[in-house]
Short mmCIF file of C-alpha atoms in Angstrom, two decimals:
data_model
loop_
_atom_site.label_atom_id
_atom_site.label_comp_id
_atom_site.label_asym_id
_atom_site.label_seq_id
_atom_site.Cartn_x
_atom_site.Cartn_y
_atom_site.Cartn_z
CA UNK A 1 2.37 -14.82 -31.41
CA UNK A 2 1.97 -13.76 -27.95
CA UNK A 3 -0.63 -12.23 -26.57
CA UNK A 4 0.95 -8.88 -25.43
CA UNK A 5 3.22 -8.83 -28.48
CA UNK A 6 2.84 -5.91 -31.31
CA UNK A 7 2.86 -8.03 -33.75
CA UNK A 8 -0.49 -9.36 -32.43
CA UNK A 9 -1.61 -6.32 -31.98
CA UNK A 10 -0.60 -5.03 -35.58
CA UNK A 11 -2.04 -7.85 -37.44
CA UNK A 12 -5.74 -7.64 -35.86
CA UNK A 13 -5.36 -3.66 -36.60
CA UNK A 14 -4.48 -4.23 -39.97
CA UNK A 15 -7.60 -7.24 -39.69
CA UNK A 16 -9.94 -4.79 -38.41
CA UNK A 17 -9.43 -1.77 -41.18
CA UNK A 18 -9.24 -4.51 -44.16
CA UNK A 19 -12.88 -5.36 -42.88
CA UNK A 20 -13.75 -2.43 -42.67
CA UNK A 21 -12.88 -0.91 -46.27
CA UNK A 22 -14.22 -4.73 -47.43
CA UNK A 23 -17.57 -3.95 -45.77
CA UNK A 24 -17.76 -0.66 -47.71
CA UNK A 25 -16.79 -1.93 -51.10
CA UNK A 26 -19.32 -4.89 -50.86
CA UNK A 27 -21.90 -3.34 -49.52
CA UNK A 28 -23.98 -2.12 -52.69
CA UNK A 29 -23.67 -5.72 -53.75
CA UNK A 30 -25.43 -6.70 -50.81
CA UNK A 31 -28.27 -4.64 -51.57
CA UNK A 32 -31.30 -6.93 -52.66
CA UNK A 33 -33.79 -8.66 -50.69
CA UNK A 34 -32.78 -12.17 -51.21
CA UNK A 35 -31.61 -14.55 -48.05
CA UNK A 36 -27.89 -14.45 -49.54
CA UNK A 37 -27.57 -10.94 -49.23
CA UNK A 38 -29.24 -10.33 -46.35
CA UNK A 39 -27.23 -13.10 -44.75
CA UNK A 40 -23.93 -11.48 -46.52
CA UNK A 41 -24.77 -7.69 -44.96
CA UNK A 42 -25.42 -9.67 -41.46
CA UNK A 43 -21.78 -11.97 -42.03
CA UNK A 44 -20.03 -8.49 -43.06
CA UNK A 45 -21.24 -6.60 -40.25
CA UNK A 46 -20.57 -9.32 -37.59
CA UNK A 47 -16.74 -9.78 -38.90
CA UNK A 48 -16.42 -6.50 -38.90
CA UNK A 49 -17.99 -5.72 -35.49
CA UNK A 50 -15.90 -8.67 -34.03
CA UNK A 51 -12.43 -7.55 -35.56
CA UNK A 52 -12.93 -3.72 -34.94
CA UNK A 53 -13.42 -5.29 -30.94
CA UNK A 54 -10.69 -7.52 -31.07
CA UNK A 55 -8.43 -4.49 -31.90
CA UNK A 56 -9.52 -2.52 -29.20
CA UNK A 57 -9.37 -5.44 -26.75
CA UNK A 58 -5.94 -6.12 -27.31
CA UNK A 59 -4.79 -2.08 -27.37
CA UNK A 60 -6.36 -1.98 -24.23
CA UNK A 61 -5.03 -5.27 -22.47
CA UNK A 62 -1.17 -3.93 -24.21
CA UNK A 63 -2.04 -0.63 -22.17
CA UNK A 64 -3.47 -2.25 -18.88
CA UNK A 65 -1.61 -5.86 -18.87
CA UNK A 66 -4.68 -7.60 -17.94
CA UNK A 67 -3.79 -11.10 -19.80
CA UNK A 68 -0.45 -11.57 -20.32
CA UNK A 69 -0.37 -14.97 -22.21
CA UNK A 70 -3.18 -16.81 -23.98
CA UNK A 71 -3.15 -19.67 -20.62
CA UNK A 72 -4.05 -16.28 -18.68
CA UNK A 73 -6.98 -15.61 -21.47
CA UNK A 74 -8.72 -18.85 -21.24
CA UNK A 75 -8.48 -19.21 -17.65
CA UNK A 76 -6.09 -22.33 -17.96
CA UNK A 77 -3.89 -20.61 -15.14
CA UNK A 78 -1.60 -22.28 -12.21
CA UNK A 79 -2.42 -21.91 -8.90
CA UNK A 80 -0.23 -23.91 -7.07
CA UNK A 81 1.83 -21.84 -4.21
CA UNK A 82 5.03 -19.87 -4.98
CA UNK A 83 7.92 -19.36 -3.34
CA UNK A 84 10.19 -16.55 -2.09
CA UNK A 85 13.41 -16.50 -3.38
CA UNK A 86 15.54 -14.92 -0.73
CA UNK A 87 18.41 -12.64 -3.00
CA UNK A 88 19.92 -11.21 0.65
CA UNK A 89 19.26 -10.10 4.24
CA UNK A 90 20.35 -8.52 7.15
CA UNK A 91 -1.28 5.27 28.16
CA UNK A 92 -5.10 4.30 26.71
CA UNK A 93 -5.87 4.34 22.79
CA UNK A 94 -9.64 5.97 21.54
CA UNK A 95 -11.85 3.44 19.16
CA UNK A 96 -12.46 4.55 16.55
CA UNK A 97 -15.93 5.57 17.43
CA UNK A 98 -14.08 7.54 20.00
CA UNK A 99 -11.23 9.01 18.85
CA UNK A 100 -10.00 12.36 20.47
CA UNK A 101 -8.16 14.16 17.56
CA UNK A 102 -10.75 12.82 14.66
CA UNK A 103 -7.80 11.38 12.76
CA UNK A 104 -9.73 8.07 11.80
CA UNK A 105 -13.44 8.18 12.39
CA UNK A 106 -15.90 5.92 11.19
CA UNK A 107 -17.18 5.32 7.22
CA UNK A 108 -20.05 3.77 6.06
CA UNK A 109 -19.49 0.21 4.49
CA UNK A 110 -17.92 1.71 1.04
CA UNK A 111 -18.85 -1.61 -0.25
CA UNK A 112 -17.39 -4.13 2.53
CA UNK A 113 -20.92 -5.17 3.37
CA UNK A 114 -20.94 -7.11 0.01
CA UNK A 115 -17.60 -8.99 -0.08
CA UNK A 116 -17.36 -12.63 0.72
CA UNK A 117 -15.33 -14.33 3.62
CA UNK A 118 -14.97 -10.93 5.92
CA UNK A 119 -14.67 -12.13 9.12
CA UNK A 120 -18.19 -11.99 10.75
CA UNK A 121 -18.71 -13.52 14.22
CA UNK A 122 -17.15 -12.62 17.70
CA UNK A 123 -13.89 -10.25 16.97
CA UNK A 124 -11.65 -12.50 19.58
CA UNK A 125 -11.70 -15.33 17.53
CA UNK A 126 -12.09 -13.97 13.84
CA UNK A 127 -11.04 -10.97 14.16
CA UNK A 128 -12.60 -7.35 12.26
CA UNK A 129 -12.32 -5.31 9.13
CA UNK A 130 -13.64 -1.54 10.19
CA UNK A 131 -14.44 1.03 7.48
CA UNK A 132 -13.06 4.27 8.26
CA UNK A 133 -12.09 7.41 6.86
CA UNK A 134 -8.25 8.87 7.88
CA UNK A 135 -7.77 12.28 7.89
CA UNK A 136 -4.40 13.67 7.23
CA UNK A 137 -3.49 17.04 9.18
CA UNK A 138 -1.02 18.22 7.07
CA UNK A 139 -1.55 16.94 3.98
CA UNK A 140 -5.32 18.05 4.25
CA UNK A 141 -6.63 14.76 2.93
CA UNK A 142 -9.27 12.56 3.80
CA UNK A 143 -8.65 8.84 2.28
CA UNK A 144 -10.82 5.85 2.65
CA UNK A 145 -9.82 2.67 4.60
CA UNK A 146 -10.28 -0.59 5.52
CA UNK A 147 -8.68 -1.55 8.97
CA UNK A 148 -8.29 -5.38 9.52
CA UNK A 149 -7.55 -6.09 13.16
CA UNK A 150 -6.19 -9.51 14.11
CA UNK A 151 -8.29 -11.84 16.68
CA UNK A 152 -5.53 -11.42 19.24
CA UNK A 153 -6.19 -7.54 19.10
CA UNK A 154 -9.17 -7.97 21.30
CA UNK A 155 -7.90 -11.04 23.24
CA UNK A 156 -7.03 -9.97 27.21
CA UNK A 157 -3.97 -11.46 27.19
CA UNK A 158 -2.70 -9.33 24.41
CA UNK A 159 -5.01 -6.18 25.70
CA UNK A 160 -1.21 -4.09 26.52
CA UNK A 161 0.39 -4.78 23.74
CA UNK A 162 1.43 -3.29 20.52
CA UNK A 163 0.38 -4.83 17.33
CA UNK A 164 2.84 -4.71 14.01
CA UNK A 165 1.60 -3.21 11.01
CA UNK A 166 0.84 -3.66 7.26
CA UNK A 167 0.04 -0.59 5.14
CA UNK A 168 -1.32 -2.16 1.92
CA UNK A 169 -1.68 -0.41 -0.89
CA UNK A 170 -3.97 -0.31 -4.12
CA UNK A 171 -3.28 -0.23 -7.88
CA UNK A 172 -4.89 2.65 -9.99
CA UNK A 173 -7.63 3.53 -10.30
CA UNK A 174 -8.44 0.80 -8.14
CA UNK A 175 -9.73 1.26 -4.55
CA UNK A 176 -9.61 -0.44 -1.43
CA UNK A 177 -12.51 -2.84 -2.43
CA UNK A 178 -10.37 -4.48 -4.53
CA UNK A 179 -7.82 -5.14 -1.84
CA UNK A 180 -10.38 -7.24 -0.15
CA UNK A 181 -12.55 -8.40 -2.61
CA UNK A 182 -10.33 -9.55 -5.31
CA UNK A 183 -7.16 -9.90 -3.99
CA UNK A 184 -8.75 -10.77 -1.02
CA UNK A 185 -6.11 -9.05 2.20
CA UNK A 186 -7.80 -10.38 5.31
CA UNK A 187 -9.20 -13.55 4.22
CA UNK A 188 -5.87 -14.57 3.52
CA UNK A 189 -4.40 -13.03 6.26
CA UNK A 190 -6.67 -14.62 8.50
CA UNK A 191 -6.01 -18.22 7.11
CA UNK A 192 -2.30 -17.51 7.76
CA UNK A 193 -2.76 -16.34 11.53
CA UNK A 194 -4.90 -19.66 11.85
CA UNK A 195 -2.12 -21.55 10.43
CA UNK A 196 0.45 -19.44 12.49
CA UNK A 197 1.99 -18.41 9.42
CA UNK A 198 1.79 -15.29 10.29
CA UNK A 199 1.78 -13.15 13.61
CA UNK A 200 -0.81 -11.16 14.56
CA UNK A 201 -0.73 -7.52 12.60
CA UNK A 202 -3.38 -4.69 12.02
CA UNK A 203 -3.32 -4.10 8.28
CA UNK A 204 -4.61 -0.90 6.84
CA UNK A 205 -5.70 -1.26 3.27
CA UNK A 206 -5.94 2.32 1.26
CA UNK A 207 -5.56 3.51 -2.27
CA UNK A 208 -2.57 5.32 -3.94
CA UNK A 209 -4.24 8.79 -4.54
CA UNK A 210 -5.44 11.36 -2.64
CA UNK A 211 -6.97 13.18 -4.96
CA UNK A 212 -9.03 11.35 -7.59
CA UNK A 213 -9.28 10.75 -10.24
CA UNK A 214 -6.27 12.29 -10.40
CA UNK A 215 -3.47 9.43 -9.71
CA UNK A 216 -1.05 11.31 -7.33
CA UNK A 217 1.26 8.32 -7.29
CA UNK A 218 2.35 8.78 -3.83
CA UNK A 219 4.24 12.15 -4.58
CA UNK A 220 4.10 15.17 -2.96
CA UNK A 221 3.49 17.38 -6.16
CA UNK A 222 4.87 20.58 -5.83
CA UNK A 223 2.17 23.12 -5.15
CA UNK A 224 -0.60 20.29 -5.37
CA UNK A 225 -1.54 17.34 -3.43
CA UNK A 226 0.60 15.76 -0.81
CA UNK A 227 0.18 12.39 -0.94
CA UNK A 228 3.99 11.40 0.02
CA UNK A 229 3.44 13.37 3.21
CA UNK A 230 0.10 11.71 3.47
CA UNK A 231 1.49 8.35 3.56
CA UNK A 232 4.69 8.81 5.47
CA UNK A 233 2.95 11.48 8.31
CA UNK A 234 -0.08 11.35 8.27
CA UNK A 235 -1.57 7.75 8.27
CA UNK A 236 1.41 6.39 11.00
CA UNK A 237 -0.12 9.25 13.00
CA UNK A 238 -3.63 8.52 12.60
CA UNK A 239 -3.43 4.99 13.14
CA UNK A 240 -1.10 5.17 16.51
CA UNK A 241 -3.45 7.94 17.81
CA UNK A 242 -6.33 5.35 17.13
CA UNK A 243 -4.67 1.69 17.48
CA UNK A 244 -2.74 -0.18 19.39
CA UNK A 245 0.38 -0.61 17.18
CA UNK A 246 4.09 -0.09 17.19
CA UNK A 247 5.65 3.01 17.21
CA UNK A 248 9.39 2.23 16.41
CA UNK A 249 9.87 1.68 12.53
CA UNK A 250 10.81 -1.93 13.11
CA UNK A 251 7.14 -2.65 13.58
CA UNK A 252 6.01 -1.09 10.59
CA UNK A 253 5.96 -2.26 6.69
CA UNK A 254 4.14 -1.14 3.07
CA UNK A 255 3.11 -3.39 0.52
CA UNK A 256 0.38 -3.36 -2.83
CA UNK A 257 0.13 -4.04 -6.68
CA UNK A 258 0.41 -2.19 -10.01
CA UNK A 259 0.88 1.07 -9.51
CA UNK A 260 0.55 0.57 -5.32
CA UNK A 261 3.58 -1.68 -5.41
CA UNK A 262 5.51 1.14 -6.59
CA UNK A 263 4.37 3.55 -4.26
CA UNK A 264 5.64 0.68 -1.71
CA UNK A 265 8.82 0.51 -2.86
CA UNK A 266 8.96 4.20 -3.68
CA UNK A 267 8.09 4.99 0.34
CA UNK A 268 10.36 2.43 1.54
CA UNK A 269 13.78 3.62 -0.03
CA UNK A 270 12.69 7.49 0.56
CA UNK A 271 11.97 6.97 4.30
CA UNK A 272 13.30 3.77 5.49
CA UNK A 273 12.86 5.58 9.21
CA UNK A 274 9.09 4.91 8.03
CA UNK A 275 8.70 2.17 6.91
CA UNK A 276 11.94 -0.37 6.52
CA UNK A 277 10.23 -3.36 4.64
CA UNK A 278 8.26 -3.06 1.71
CA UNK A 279 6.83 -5.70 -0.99
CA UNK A 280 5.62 -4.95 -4.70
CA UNK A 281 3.62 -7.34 -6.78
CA UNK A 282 4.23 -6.55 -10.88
CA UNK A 283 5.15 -2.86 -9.69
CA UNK A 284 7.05 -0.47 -11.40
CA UNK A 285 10.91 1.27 -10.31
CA UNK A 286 10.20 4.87 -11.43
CA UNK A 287 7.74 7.15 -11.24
CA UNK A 288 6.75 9.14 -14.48
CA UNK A 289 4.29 11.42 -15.74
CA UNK A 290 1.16 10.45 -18.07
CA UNK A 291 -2.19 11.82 -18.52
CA UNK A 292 -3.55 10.16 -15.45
CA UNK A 293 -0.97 11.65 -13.27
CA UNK A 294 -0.47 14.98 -14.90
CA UNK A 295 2.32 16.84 -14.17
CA UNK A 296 3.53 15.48 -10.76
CA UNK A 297 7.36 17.14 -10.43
CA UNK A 298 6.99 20.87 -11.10
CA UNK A 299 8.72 23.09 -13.77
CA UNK A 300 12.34 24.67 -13.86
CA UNK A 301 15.83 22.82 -12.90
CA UNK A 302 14.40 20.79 -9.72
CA UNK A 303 11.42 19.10 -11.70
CA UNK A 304 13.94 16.86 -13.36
CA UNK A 305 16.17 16.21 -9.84
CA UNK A 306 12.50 15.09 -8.69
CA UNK A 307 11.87 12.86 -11.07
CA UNK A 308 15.26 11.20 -10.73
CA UNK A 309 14.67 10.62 -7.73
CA UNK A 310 11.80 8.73 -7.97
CA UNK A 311 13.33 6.93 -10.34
CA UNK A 312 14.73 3.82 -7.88
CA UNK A 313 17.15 2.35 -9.70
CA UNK A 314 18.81 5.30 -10.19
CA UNK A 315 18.80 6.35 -6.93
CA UNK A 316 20.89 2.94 -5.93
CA UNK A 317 23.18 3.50 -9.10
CA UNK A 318 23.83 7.34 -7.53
CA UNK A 319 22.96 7.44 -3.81
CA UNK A 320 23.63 5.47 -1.15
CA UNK A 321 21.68 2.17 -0.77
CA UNK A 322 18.83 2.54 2.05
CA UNK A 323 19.04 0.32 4.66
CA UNK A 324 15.15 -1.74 4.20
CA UNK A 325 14.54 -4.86 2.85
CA UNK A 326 12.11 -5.15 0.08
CA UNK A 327 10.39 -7.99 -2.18
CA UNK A 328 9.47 -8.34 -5.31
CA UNK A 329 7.22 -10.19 -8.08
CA UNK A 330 7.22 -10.48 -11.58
CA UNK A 331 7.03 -13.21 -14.48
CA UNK A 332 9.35 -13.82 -17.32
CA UNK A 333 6.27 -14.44 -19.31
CA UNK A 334 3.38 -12.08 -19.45
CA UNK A 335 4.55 -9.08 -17.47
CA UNK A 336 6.40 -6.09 -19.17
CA UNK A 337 8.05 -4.83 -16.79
CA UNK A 338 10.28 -8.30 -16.01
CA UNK A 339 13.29 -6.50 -17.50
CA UNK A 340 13.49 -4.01 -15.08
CA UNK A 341 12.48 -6.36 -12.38
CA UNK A 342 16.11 -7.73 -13.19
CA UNK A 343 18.08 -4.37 -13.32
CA UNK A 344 16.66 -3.54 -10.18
CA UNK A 345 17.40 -6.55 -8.24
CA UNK A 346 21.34 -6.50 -9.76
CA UNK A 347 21.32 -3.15 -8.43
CA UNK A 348 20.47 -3.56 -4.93
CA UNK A 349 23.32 -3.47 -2.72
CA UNK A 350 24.37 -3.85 0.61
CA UNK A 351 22.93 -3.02 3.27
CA UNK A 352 19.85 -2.90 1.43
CA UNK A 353 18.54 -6.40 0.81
CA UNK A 354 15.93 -7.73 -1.68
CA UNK A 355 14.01 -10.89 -2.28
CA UNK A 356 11.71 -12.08 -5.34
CA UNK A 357 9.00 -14.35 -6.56
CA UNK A 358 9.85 -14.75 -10.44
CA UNK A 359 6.80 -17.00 -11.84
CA UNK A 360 7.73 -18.56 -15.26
CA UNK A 361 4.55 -17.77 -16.60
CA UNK A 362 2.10 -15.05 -15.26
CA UNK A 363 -0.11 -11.62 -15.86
CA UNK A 364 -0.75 -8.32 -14.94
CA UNK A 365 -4.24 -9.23 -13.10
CA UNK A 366 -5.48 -10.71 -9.47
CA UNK A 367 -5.40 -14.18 -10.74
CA UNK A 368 -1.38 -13.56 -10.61
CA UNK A 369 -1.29 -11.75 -7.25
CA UNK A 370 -3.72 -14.23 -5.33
CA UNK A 371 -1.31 -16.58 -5.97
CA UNK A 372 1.29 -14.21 -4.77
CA UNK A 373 -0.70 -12.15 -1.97
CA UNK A 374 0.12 -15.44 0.62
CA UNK A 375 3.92 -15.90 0.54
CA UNK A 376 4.14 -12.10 0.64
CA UNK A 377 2.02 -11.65 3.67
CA UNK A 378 4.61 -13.91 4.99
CA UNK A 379 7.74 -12.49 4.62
CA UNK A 380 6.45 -8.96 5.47
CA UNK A 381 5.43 -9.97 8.94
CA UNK A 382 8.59 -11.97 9.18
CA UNK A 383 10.50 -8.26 8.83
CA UNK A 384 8.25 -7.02 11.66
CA UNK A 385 8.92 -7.22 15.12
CA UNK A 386 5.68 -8.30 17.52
CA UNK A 387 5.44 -7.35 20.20
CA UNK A 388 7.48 -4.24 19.48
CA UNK A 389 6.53 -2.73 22.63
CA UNK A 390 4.62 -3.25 25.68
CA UNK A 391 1.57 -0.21 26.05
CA UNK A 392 0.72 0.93 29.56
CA UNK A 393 2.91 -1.86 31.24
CA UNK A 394 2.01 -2.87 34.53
CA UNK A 395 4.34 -1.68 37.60
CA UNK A 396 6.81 -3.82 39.37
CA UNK A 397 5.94 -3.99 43.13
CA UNK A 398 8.84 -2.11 43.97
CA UNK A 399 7.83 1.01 41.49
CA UNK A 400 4.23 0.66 43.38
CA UNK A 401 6.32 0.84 46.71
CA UNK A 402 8.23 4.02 45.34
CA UNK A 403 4.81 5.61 44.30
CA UNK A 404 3.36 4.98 47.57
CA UNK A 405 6.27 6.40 49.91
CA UNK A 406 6.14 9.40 47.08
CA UNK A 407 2.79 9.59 47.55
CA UNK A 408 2.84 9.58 51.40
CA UNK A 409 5.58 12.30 51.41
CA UNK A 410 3.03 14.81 49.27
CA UNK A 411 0.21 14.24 51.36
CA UNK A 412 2.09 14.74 54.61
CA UNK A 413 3.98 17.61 52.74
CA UNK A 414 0.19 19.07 52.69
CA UNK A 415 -0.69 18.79 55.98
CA UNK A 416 2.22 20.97 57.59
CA UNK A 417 1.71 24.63 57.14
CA UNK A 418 3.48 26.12 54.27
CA UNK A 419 6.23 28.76 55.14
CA UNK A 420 6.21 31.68 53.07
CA UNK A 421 9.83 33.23 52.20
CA UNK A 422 10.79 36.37 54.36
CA UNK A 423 10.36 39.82 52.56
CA UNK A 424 13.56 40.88 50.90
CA UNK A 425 14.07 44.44 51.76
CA UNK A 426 13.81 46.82 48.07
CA UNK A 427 17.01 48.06 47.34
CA UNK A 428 17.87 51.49 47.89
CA UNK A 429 18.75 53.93 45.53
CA UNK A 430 22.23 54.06 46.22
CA UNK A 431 22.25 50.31 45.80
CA UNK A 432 20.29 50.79 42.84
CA UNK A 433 22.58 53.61 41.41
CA UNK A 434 25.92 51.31 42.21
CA UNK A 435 24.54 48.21 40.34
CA UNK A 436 24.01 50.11 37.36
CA UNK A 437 27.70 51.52 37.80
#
């Protein structure tokens, strides 16, 4: 039996409450003060014990998807590289210590200080992670961040240009910590720009809510927290107030895990204007309510029209296909939501375009998405363009020519003595009197 199957799951139930009523029957048997029956009362309290834990382990791992096949369980995993299979295709910024508008301001280390292989050393040749807080002005939230900026970012000869840029995304309740430390963002990123795998991007690593514990999903919940106008407002905002990074679309992308690869996907075909690339590792294609979410879609006739449309397979089955490209990960052994992984990618049409990494054998946990985090840091910054734009561009000597004759005209325009405008003489009444008429 597998390990995620119910059968599984049944049996060690049915284990666990059979030891349990066996305990209880026994147990006044066990009652004297002999080595065997103090050595039965230990046996029947350790079987039980372990059973009654076994249960619970494997409800919870069903729940969470934590292990999805035995191999997963004892460690005996693969971790040679995967592949992408392509289905289709198509003036001077504040620091962040000094930031004008507040919109990103500085954090303590919220737990950066203790993860391994952050770049430390001289930031134009390993680059920086910065932790910072990002305000959002309309949504009214205030979510935590880690900022990786690319060596190049602080090189001179890059010092006008416009970086691309990653938003990556969390599962729940997971937190930004885990996008470094576990399925470790910028050490892998940084192994790819030294490769030249990848081209130099800032990538901004935040969590789904914006209001926990509550998990907000990325939704805008009506009369509640906006996280959808958080992410899609908000944090492009923040960061090109702060950062220099691309301000056309085509420079921007969304990516995370879990429940944060849904929210990619989910941002992606809602505002492709925002972000027009987006990757999900073992996410999900709708959006639903549960008692971690709560209700997230109102009451009345329009809660179910928002629901469906966070539900993305039925939006390309009734709406017109966005025009992004997206990719995404799954197993055919060990993650549940495979099935849908399918329907999904059948669905996608033109001129949408979708790629995937199916493994034959995988899980529901980091030791699946660090062998996936790679290839997908890949083919997002293939979708981005770099350099999207060119920031504070130096003049052309003829434009310095134009701005010195310009120049030369207003200062000699100074010098001569202004001419005021003759007096008009005030109409009379008569010529006031015949207007009106």
């Amino acid at each position: 039996m597998g390990l995620t199957s119910r059968s599984l799951l049944y049996t060690v139930v049915f284990a666990a409450v059979l030891c349990v009523g066996l305990t209880v029957w026994v147990w006044p048997r066990l009652a004297g003060r002999g080595v065997r029956p103090v050595l039965g009362r230990l046996a029947a309290i350790a079987t039980t014990q372990l059973a009654v834990m076994a249960a619970l382990a494997l409800a919870v791992n069903s729940w969470g998807g934590f292990f999805g096949t035995w191999n997963q369980l004892l460690g005996r995993v693969d971790k040679a590289p995967v592949n992408v299979t392509e289905m289709g295709g198509n003036g001077p910024y504040a620091t962040v210590t000094g930031s004008k508008n507040g919109l990103v301001q500085p954090a303590g280390p919220q737990g950066l200080d203790k993860i391994g292989g952050i770049p430390r050393g001289p930031a134009e040749k390993v680059g920086s992670v910065q932790s910072v807080n990002i305000v959002g002005q309309r949504s009214r939230a205030i979510n935590p961040a880690f900022v990786y900026l690319p060596p190049q970012y602080f090189q001179k000869q890059y010092d006008r240009q416009r970086f691309p840029v990653m938003v990556v995304i969390s599962g729940y309740p997971g937190g930004i910590t885990n996008l470094a430390q576990h399925l470790q963002v910028p050490q892998t990123a940084g192994r790819l720009l030294a490769q030249n795998r990848m081209q130099p991007t800032v990538i901004v690593m935040v969590r789904p809510t914006i209001a926990p514990p509550r998990d907000t999903e990325c939704v805008d919940v009506p009369d509640g927290p906006q996280a959808e106008t958080f992410f899609t407002k908000d944090l492009p905002d923040a960061l090109k107030s702060t950062y220099r990074v691309g301000h056309d679309p085509s420079a921007w992308g969304v990516l995370g895990y879990s429940s944060g690869g849904t929210c990619a996907l989910e941002l992606a075909m809602r505002f492709p204007g925002v972000y027009p690339a987006a990757a999900a590792l073992s996410g999900d294609y709708k959006v639903g309510n549960d008692l971690t979410t709560g209700n997230l879609f109102g009451s009345g006739p329009q809660a179910k029209r928002n629901q469906q449309e966070h539900d993305l397979i039925w939006r390309l089955e009734n709406l017109p296909a966005p025009r992004v490209s997206v990719l995404v990960t799954s197993s055919r052994k060990g993650e549940k939501q495979y099935g849908e992984t399918e329907r999904f990618l059948k669905a996608v049409k033109p001129p949408m375009s979708a790629s995937s990494i199916i493994l034959p054998e995988g899980s529901h946990h980091f030791t699946t998405w660090r062998r996936e985090i790679g290839p997908v840091l890949e083919w997002t910054s293939r979708q981005l363009t770099f350099p999207q734009d060119t920031a504070d561009k130096p003049k052309s000597e003829q434009e310095k020519k134009k701005d010195a004759d310009r120049k030369a005209q207003e200062d000699k325009a100074k010098d001569e003595p202004s001419v005021e405008p003759a007096p008009q003489p005030s109409p009379t009444a008569s010529q006031d009197e015949g207007d009106e008429g």
